[in-house]
GROMACS .gro file of C-alpha atoms in nm:
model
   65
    1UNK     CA    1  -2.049   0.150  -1.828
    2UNK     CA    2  -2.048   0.530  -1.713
    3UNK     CA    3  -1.813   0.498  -1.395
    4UNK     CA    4  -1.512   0.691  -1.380
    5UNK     CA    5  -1.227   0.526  -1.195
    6UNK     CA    6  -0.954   0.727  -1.027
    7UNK     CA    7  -0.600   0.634  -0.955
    8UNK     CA    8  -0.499   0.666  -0.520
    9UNK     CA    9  -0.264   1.003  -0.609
   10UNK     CA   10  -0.583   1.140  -0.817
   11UNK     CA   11  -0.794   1.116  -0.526
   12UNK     CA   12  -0.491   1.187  -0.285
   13UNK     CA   13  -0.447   1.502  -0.482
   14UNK     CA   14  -0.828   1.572  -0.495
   15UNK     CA   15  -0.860   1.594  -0.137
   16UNK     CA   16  -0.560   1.731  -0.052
   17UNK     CA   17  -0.387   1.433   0.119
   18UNK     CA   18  -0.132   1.153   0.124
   19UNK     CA   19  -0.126   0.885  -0.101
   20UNK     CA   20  -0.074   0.665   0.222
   21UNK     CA   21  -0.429   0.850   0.366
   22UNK     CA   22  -0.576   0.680   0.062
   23UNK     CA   23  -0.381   0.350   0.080
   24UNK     CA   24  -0.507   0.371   0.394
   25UNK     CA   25  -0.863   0.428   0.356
   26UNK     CA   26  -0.882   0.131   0.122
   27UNK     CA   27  -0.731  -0.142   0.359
   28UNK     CA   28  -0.973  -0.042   0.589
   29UNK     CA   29  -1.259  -0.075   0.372
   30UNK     CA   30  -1.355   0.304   0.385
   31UNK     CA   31  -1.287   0.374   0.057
   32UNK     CA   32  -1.399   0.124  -0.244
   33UNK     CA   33  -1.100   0.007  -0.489
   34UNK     CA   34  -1.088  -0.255  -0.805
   35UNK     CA   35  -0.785  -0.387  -0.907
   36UNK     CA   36  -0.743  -0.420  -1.225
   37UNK     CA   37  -0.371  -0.651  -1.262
   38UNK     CA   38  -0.126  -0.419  -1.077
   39UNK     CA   39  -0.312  -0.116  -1.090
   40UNK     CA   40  -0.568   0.009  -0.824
   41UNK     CA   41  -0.875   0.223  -0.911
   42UNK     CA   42  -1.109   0.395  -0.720
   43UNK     CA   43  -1.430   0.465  -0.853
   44UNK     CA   44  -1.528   0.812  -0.858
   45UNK     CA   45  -1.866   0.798  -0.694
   46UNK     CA   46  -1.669   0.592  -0.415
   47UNK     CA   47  -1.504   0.864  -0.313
   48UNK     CA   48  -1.776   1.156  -0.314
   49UNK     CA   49  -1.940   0.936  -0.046
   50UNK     CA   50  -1.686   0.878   0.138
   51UNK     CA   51  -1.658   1.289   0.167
   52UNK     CA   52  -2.033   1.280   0.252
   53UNK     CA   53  -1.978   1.007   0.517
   54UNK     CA   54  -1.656   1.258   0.652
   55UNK     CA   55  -1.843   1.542   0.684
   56UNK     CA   56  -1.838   1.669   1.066
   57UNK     CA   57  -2.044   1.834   1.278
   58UNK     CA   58  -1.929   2.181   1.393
   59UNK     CA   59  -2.057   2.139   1.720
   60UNK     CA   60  -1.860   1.813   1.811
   61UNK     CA   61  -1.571   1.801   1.526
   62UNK     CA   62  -1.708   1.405   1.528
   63UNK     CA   63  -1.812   1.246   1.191
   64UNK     CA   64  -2.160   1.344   1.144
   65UNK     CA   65  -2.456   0.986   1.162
   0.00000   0.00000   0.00000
C-alpha cells in the first residue's frame, strides 16, 4: 500500500486555504476522505486531482471541462 494520506490542515496548508475550505470540499464530495476512528485522511493523489479538476481557464475564470 503506497498511498500517502494527508490530514484536512496538511492539505489546507498545502493550498493555501482554510481548514473549513477543506471540510468543505469533503462534505460535498469534491475532495475524497477515509476515516479512520476519529481521524480524517485525505489521500494524497485525491487532492492533486482535485487541483487538476480546479484549474481555470484564463479566458472565462470558470473551471476548465
Amino acid at each position: 500500500m503506497d498511498t500517502e494520506y494527508m490530514t484536512p490542515k496538511e492539505v489546507a496548508d498545502w493550498l493555501k486555504v482554510t481548514d473549513q475550505a477543506v471540510y468543505k470540499w469533503i462534505r460535498e464530495g469534491r475532495l475524497d476522505s477515509y476515516r479512520f476512528g476519529r481521524a480524517v485522511r485525505v489521500p494524497r493523489e485525491s487532492v492533486e486531482q482535485f487541483v487538476r479538476e480546479s484549474r481555470t481557464t484564463p479566458e472565462t475564470g470558470k473551471a476548465a471541462a
